[in-house]
mmCIF file of C-alpha atoms in Angstrom:
data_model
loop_
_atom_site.group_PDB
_atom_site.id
_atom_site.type_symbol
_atom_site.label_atom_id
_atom_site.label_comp_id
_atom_site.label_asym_id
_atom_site.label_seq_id
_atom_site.Cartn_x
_atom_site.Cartn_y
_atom_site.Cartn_z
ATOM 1 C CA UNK A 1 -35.529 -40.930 272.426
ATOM 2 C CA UNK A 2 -32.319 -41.651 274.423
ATOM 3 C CA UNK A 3 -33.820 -40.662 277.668
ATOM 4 C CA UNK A 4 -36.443 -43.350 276.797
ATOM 5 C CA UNK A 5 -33.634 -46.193 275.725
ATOM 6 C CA UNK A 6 -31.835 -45.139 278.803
ATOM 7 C CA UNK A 7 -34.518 -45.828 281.498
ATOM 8 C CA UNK A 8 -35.282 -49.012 279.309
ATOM 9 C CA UNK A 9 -31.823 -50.076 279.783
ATOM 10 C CA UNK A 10 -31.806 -48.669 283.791
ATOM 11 C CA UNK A 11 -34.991 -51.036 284.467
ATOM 12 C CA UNK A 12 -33.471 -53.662 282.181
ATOM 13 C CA UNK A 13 -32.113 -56.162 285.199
ATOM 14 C CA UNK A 14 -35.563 -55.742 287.358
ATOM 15 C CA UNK A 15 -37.223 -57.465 284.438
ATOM 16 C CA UNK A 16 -35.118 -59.967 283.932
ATOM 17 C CA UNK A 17 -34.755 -60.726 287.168
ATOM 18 C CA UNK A 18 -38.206 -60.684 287.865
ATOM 19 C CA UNK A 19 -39.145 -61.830 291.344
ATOM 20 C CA UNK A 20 -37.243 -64.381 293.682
ATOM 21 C CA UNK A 21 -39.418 -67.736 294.395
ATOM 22 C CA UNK A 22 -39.285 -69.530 297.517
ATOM 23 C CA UNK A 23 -37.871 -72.747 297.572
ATOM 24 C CA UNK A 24 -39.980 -76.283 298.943
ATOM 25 C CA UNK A 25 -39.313 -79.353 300.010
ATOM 26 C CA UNK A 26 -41.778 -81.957 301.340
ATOM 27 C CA UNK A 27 -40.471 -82.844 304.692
ATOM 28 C CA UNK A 28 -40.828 -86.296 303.487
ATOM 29 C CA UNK A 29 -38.263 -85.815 300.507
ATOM 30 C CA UNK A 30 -41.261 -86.734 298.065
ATOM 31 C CA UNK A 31 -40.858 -83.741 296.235
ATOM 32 C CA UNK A 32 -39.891 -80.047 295.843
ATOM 33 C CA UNK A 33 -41.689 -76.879 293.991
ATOM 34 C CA UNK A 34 -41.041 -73.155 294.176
ATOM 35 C CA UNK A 35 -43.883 -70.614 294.771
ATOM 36 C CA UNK A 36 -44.044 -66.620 294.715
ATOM 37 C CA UNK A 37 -43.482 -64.782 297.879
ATOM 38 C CA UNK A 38 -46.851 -63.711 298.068
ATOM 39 C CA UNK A 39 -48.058 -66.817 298.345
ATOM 40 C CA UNK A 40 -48.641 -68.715 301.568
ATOM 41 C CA UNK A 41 -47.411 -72.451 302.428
ATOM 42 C CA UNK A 42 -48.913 -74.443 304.496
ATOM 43 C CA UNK A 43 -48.883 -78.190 305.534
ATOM 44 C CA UNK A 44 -52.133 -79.214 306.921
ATOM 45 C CA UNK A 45 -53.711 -82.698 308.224
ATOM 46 C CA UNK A 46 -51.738 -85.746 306.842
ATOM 47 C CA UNK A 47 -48.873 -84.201 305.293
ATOM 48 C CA UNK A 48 -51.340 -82.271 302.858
ATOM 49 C CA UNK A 49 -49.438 -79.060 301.218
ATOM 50 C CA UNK A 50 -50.846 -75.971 300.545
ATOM 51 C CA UNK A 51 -50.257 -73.075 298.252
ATOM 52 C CA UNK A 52 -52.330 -70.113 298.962
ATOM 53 C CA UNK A 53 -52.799 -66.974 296.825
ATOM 54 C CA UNK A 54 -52.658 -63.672 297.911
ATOM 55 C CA UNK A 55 -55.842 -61.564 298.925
ATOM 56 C CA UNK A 56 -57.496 -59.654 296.023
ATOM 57 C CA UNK A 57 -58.904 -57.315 298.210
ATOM 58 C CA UNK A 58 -61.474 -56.218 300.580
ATOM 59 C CA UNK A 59 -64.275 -57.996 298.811
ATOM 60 C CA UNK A 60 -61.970 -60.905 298.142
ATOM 61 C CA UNK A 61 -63.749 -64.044 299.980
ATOM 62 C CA UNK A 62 -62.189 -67.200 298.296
ATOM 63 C CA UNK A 63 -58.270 -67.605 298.148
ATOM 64 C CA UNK A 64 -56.872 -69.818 294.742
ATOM 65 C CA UNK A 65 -54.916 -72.656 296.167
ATOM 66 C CA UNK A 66 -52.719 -75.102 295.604
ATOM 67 C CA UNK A 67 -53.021 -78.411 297.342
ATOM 68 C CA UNK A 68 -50.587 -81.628 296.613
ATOM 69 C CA UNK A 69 -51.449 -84.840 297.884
ATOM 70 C CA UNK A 70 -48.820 -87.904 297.991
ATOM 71 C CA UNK A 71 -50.344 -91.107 298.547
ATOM 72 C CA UNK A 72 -47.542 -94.595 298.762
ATOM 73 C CA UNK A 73 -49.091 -97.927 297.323
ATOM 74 C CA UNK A 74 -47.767 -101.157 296.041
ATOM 75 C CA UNK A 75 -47.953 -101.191 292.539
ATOM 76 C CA UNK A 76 -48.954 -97.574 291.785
ATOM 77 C CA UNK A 77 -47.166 -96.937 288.103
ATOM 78 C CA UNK A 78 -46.366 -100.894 287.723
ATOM 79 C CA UNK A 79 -49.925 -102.382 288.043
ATOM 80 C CA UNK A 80 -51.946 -99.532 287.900
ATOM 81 C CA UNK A 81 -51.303 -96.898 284.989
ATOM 82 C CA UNK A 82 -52.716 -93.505 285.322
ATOM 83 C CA UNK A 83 -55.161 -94.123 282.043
ATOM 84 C CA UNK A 84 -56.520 -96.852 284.242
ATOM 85 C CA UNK A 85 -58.079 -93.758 286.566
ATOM 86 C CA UNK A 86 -60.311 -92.018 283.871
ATOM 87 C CA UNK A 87 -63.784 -92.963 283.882
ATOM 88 C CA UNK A 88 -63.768 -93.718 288.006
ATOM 89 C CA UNK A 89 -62.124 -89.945 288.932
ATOM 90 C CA UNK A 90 -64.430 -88.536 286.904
ATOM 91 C CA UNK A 91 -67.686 -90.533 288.006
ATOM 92 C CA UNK A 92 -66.194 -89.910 291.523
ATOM 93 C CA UNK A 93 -65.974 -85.739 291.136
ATOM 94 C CA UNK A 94 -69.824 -85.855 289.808
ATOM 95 C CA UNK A 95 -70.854 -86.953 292.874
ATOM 96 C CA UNK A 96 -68.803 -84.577 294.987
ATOM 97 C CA UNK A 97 -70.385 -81.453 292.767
ATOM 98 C CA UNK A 98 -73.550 -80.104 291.864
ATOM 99 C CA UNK A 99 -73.003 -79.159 288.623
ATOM 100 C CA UNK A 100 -70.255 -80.814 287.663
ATOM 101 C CA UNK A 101 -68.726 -79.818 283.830
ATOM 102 C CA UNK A 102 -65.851 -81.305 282.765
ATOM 103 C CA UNK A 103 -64.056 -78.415 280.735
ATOM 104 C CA UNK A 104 -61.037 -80.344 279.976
ATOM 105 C CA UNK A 105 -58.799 -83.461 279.756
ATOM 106 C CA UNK A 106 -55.265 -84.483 278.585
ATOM 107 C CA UNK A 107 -52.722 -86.499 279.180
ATOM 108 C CA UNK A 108 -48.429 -85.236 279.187
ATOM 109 C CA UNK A 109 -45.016 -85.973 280.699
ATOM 110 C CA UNK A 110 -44.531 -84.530 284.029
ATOM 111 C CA UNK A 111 -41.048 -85.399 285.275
ATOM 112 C CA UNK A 112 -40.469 -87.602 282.201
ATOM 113 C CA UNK A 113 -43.765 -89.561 283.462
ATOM 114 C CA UNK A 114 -47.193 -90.371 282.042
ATOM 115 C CA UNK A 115 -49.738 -87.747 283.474
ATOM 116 C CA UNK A 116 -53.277 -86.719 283.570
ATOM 117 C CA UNK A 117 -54.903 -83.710 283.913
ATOM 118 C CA UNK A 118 -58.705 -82.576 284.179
ATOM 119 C CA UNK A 119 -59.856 -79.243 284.147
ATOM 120 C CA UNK A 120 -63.455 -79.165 285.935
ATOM 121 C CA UNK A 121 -66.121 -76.618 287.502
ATOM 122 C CA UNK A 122 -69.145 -77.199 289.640
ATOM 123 C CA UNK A 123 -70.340 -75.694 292.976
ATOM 124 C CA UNK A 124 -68.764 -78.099 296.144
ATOM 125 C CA UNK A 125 -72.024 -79.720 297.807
ATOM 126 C CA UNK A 126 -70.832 -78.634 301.168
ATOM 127 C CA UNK A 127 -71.189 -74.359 299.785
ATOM 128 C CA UNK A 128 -73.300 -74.201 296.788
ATOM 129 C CA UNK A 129 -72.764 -70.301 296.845
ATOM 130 C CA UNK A 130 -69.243 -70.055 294.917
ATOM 131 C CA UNK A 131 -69.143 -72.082 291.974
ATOM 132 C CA UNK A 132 -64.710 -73.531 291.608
ATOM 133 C CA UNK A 133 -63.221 -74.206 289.010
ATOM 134 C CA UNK A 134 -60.579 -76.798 289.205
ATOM 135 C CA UNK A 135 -57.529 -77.885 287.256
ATOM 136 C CA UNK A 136 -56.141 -81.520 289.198
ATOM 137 C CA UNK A 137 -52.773 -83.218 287.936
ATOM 138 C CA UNK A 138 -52.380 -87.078 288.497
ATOM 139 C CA UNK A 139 -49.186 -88.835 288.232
ATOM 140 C CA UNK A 140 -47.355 -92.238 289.743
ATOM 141 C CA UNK A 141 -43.864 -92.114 290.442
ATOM 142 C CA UNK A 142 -42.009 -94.341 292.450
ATOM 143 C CA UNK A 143 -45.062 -96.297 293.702
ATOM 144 C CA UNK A 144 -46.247 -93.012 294.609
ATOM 145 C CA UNK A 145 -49.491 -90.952 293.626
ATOM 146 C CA UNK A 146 -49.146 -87.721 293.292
ATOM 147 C CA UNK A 147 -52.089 -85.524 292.662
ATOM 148 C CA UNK A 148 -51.666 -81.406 292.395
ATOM 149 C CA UNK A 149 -55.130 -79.335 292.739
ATOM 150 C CA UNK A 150 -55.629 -75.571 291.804
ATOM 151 C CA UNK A 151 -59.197 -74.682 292.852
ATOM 152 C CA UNK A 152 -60.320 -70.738 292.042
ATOM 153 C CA UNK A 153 -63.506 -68.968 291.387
ATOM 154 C CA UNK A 154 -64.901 -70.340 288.086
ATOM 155 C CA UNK A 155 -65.241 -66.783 286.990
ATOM 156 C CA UNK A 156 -61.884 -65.593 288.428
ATOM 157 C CA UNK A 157 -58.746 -66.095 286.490
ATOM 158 C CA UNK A 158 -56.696 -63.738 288.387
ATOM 159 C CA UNK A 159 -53.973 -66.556 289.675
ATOM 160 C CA UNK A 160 -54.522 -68.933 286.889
ATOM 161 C CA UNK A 161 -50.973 -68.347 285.492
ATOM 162 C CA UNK A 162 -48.989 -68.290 288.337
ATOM 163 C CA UNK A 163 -50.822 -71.517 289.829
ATOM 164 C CA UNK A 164 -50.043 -73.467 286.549
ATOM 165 C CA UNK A 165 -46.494 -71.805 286.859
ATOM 166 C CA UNK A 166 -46.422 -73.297 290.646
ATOM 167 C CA UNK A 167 -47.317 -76.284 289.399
ATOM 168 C CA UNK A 168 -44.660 -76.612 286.683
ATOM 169 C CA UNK A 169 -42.106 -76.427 289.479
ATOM 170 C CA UNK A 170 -42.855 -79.550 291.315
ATOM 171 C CA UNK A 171 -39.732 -82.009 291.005
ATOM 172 C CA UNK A 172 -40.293 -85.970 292.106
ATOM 173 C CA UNK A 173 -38.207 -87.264 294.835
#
């Protein structure tokens, strides 16, 4: 029994500690997350970001990721409030999927602002062959919209955690 308490106590700080996440900023100040070392970052074509998961495997042909997209507009937040998306972002994703389901819907405080998230599946109409499952967070800060994606496998769950976890960390600029 005290051999057992005394590797519990040995391994005690590893587990605490858990892993150390990577630090992010958006090269345009408009925000900041953290992200596991596995994970890849990339910036792609207009200041897109990009989370990546790690491989599964051999047979592992679709990486989870994590895209956030920061659009600037006049009276996004003041004019405009994030209810005021829902039906058009919704009528818009049916005709971007075959199949589309809408699993999901809320709205919550993300940085202390009104948010909106929808939790969706279908198959993309440019590769019907893996169905996605996607969870997408909208918010306006600061005249700014600010919309998170996690796409995965619909039947894969595997990253689900750590992707909400990702997304948990993003701070407004």
């Amino acid at each position: 029994m005290h051999r057992h308490f005394l590797v519990l106590f040995l391994l005690f700080p590893f587990f605490c500690l858990g892993q150390q996440w990577k630090n992010f900023t958006d090269t345009a100040g408009k925000f900041s997350a953290k992200y596991p070392p596995e994970w890849v970052n990339k910036i792609k074509e207009n200041n897109r970001v990009f989370f990546t998961s790690p491989s599964d495997g051999d047979g592992d042909n679709f990486l989870e990721n994590i895209n956030i997209s920061v659009t600037t507009k006049a009276g996004y937040g003041t004019e405009l409030k994030i209810t005021d998306l829902f039906p058009a972002i919704t009528d818009a994703l049916k005709e971007q999927l075959t199949g589309f389901t809408e699993e999901g819907r809320r709205f919550f405080k993300w940085n202390t602002v009104d948010a909106a998230e929808i939790i969706y599946s279908g198959y993309s109409k440019v590769d019907e062959t893996i169905k996605v499952r996607t969870i997408q967070w909208y918010c306006f800060y600061r005249s700014r919209l600010y919309i998170v994606t996690f796409v995965s496998e619909a039947a894969k769950t595997t990253h689900t955690n750590t992707a909400k976890k990702i997304m948990n960390t993003i701070l407004f600029k």
